PDB file of C-alpha atoms in Angstrom:
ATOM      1  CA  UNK A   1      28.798   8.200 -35.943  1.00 49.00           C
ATOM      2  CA  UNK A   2      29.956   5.972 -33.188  1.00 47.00           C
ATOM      3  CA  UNK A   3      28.162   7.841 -30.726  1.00 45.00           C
ATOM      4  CA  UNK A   4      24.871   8.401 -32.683  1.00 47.00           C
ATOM      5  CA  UNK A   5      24.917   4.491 -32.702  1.00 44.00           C
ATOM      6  CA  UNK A   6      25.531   3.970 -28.901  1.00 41.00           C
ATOM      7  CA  UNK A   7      22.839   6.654 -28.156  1.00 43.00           C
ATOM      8  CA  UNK A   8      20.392   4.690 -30.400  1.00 41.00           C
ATOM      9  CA  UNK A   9      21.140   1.282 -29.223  1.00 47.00           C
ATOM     10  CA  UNK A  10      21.094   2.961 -25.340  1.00 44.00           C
ATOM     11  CA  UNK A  11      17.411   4.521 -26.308  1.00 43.00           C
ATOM     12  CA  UNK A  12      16.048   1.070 -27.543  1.00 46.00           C
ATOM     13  CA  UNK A  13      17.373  -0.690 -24.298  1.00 45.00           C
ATOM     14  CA  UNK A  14      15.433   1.764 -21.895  1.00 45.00           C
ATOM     15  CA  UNK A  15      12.382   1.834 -24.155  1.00 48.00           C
ATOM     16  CA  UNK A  16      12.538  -1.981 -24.551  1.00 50.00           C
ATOM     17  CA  UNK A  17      12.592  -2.900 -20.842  1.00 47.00           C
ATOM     18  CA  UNK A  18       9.635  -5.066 -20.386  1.00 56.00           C
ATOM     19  CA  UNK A  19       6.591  -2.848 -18.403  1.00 62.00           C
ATOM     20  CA  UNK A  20       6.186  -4.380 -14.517  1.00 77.00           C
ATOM     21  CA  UNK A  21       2.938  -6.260 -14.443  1.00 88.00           C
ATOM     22  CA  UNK A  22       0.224  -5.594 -11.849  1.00 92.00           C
ATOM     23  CA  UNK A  23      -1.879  -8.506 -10.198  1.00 91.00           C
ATOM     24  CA  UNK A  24      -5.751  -7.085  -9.218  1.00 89.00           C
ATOM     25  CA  UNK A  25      -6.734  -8.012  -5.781  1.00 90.00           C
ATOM     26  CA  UNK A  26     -10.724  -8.108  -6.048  1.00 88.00           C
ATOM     27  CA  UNK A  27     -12.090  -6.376  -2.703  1.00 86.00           C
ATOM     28  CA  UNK A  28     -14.694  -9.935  -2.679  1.00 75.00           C
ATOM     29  CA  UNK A  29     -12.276 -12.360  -3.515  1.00 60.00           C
ATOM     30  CA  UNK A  30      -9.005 -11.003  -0.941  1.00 54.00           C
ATOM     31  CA  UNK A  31      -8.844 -14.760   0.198  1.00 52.00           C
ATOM     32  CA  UNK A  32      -9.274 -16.364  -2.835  1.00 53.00           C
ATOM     33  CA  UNK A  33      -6.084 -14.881  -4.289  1.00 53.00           C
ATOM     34  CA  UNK A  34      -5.511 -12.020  -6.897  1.00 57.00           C
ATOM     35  CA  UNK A  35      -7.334 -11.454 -10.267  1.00 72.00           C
ATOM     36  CA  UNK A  36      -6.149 -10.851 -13.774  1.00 81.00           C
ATOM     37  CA  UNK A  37      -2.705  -8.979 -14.533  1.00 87.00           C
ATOM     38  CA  UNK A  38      -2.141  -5.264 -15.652  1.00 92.00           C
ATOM     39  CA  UNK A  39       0.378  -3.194 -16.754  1.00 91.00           C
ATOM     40  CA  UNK A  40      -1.794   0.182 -15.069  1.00 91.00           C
ATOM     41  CA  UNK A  41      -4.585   0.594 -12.779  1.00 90.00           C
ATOM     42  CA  UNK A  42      -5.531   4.569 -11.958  1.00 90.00           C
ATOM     43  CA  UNK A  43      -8.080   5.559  -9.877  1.00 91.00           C
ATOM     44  CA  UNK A  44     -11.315   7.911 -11.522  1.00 91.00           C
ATOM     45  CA  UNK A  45     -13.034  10.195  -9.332  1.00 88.00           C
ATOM     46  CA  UNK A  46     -16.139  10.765 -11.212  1.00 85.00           C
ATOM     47  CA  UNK A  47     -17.485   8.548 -11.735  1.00 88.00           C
ATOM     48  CA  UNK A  48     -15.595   6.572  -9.030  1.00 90.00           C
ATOM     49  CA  UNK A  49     -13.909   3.696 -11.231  1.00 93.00           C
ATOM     50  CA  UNK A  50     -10.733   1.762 -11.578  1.00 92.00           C
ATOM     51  CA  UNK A  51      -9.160   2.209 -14.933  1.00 93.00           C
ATOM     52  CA  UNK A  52      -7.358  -0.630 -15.379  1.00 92.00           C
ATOM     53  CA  UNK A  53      -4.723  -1.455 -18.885  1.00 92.00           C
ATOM     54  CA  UNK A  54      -3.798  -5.048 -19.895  1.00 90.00           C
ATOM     55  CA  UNK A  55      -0.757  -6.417 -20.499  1.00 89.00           C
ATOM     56  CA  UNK A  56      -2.280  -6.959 -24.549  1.00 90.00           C
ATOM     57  CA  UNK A  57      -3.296  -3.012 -23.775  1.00 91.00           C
ATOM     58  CA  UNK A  58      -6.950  -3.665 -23.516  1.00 93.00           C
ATOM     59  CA  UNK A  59      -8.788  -1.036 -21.296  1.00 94.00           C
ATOM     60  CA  UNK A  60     -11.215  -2.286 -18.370  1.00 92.00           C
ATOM     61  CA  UNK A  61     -13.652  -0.191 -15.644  1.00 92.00           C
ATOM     62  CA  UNK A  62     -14.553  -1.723 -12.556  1.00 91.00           C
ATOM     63  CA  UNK A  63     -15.991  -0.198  -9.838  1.00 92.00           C
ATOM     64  CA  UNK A  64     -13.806   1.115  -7.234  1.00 91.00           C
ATOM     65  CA  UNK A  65     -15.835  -0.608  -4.564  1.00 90.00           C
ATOM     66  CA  UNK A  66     -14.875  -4.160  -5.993  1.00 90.00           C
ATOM     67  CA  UNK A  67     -10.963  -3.451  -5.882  1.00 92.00           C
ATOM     68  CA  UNK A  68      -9.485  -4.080  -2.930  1.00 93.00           C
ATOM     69  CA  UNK A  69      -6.009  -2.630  -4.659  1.00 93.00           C
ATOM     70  CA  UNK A  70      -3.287  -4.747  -6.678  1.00 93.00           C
ATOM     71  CA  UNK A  71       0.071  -6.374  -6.043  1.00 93.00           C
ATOM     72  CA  UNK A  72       3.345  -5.288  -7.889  1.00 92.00           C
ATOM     73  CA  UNK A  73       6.138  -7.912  -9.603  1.00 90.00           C
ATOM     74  CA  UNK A  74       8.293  -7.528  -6.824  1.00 92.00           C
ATOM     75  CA  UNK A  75       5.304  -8.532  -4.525  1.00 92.00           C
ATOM     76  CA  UNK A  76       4.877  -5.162  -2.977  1.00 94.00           C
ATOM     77  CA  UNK A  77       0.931  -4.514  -1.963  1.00 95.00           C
ATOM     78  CA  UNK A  78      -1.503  -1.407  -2.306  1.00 95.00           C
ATOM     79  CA  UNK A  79      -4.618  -0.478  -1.509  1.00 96.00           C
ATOM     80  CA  UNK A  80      -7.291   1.683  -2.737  1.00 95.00           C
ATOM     81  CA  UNK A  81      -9.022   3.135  -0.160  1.00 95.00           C
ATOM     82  CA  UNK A  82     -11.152   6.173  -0.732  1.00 93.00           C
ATOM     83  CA  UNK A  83      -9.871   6.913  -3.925  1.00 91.00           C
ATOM     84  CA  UNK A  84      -6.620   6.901  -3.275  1.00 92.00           C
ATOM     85  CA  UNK A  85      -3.664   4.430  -3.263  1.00 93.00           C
ATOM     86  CA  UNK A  86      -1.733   3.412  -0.328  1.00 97.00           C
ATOM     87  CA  UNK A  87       1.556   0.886   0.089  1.00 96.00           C
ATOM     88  CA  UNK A  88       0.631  -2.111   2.418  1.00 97.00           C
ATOM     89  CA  UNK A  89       3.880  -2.594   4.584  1.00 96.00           C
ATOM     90  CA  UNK A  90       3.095  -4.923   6.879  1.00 95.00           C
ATOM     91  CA  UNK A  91      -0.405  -6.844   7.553  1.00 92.00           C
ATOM     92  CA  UNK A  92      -0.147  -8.197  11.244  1.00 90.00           C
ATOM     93  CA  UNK A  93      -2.576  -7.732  13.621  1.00 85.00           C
ATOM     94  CA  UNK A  94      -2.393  -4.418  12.733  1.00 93.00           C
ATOM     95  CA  UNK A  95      -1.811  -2.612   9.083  1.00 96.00           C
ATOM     96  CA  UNK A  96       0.331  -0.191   8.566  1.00 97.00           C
ATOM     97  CA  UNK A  97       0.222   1.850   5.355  1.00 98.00           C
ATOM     98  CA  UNK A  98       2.082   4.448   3.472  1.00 96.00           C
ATOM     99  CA  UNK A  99       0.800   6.926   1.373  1.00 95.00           C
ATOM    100  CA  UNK A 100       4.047   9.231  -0.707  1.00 87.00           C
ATOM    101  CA  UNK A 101       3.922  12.409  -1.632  1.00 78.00           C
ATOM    102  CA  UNK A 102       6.326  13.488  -4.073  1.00 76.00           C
ATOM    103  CA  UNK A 103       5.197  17.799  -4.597  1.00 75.00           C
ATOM    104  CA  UNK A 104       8.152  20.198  -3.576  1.00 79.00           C
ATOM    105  CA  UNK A 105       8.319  18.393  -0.590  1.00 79.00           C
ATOM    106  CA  UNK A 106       8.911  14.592  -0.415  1.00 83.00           C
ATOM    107  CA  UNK A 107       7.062  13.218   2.255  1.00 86.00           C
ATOM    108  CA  UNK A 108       5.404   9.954   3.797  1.00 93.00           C
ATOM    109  CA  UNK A 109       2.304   9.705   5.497  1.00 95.00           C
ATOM    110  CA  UNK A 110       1.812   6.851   7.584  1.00 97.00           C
ATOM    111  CA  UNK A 111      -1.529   5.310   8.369  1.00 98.00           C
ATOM    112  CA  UNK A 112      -2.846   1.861   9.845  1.00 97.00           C
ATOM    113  CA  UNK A 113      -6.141  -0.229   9.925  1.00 97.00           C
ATOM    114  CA  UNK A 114      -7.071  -2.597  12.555  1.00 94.00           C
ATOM    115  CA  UNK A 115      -8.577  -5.175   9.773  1.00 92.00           C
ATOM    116  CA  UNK A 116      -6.928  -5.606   6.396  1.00 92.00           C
ATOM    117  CA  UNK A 117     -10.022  -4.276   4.784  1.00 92.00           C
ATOM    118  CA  UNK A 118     -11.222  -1.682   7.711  1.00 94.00           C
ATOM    119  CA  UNK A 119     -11.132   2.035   7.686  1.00 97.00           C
ATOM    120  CA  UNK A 120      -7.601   3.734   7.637  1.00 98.00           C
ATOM    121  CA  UNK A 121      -6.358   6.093  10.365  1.00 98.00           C
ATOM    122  CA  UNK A 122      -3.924   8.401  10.336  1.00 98.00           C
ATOM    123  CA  UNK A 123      -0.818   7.053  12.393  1.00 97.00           C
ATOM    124  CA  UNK A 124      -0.817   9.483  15.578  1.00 96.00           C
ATOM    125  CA  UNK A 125      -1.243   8.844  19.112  1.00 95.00           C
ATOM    126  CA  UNK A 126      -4.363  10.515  19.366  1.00 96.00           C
ATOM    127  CA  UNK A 127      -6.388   7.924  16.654  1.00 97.00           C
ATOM    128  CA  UNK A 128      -3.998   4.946  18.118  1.00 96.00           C
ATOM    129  CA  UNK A 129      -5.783   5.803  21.623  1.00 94.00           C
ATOM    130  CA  UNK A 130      -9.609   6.032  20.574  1.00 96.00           C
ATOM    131  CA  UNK A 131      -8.844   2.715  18.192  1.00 95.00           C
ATOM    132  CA  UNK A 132      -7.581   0.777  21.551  1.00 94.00           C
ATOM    133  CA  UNK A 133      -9.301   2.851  23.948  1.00 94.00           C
ATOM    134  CA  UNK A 134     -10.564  -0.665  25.344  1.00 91.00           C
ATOM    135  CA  UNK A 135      -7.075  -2.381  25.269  1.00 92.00           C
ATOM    136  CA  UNK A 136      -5.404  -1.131  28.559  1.00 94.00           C
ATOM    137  CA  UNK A 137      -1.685  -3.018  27.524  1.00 93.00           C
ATOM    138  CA  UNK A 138      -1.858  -1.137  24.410  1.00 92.00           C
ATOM    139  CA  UNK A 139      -2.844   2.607  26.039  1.00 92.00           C
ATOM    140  CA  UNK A 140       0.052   1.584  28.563  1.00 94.00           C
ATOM    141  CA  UNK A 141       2.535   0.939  26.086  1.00 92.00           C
ATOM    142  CA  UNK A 142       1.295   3.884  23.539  1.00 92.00           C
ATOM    143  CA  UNK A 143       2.196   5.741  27.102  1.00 93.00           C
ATOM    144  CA  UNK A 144       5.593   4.324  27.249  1.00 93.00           C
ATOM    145  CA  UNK A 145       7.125   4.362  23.585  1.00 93.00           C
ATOM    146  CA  UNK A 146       8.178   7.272  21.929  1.00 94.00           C
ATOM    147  CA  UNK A 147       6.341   7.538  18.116  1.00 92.00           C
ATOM    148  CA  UNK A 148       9.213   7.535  16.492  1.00 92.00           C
ATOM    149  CA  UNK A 149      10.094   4.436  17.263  1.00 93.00           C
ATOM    150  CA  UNK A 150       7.070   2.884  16.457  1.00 94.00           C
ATOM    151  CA  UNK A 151       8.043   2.208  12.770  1.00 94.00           C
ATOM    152  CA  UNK A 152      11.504   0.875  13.875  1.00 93.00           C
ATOM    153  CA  UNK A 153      11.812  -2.959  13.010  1.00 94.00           C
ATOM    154  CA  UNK A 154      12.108  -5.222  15.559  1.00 92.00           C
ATOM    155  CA  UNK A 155      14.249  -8.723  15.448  1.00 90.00           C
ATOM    156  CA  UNK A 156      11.024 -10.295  14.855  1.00 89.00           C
ATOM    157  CA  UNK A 157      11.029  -8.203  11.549  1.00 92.00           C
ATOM    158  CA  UNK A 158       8.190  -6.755  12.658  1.00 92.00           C
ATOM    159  CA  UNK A 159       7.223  -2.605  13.069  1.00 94.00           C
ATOM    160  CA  UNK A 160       7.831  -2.151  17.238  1.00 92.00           C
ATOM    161  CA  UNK A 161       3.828  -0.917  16.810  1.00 92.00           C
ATOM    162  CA  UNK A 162       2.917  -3.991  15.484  1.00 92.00           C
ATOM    163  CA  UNK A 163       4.884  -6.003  18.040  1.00 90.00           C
ATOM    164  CA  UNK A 164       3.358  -4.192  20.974  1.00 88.00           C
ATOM    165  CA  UNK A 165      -0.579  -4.967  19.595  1.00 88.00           C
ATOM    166  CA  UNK A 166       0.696  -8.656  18.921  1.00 88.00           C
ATOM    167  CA  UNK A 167       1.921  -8.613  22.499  1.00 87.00           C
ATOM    168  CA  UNK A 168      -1.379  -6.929  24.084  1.00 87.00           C
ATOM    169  CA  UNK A 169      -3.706  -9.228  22.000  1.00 75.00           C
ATOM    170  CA  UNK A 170      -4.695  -6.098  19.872  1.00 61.00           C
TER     171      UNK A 170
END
């Protein structure tokens, strides 16, 4: 009986813990500050939507092209991009993504945008060169560090990437 009782009271606690709210960062507004809070946002591909949940559980569409992405409790940022969602890590000069991938093989894929709202490239050295093809610090140092070190953190607390395109002048 005991344990029927601690099983029940255990269930309640994990089904009781309050759902994370998400803040909506409108893609027209990104300066103005976020929008209106959610407990879900999910992408629709056709039509191309936002399905968004309030925290009352109200459901909302908005257009994907006026959703710039959302921002998390804990203050983590994503963006929507394409249709789908990617984790901001650090907005510098440069901004370096992450899109996970949890199928039979975990994985990250790393991507970066020279504007906080400009088109996403995958993170190689190949699209690093044509994106600073006119920066000839940047090609030098691309030349110079190894790519696995460019998502090391510096003392600055900085990615060493993003340290090196501060350093050039992007």
């Amino acid at each position: 009986m005991k344990g029927r009782i601690l099983f029940l009271i255990a269930a309640c606690l994990a089904g009781c813990s309050p759902r994370q709210t998400l803040t909506l960062i409108p893609s027209d507004s990104r300066d103005s500050g976020p929008e209106g809070h959610y407990r879900s946002v999910d992408v629709k591909m056709n039509p191309y939507q936002v399905k968004l949940v309030t925290v009352s559980g109200k459901k909302e569409t908005r257009p994907a092209n006026e959703v710039w992405g959302y921002k998390d409790a804990k203050g983590h940022r994503y963006r929507l991009y394409r249709g789908v969602i990617y984790e901001v890590l650090q907005e510098k000069q440069v901004t370096i993504y992450r899109e996970s991938s949890f199928g039979e093989v975990w994985r990250n894929n790393y991507y970066y945008s020279l504007t906080p709202e400009g088109e996403l490239f995958y993170l190689n050295r190949k699209n690093l060169g044509i994106s600073f093809a006119g920066n000839a610090c940047v090609q030098k140092l691309l030349e110079e560090m190894p790519s696995r070190s460019w998502l090391e953190v510096t003392g600055s607390g900085n990615y060493r990437l993003v340290d090196a395109c501060e350093g050039c002048g992007k």
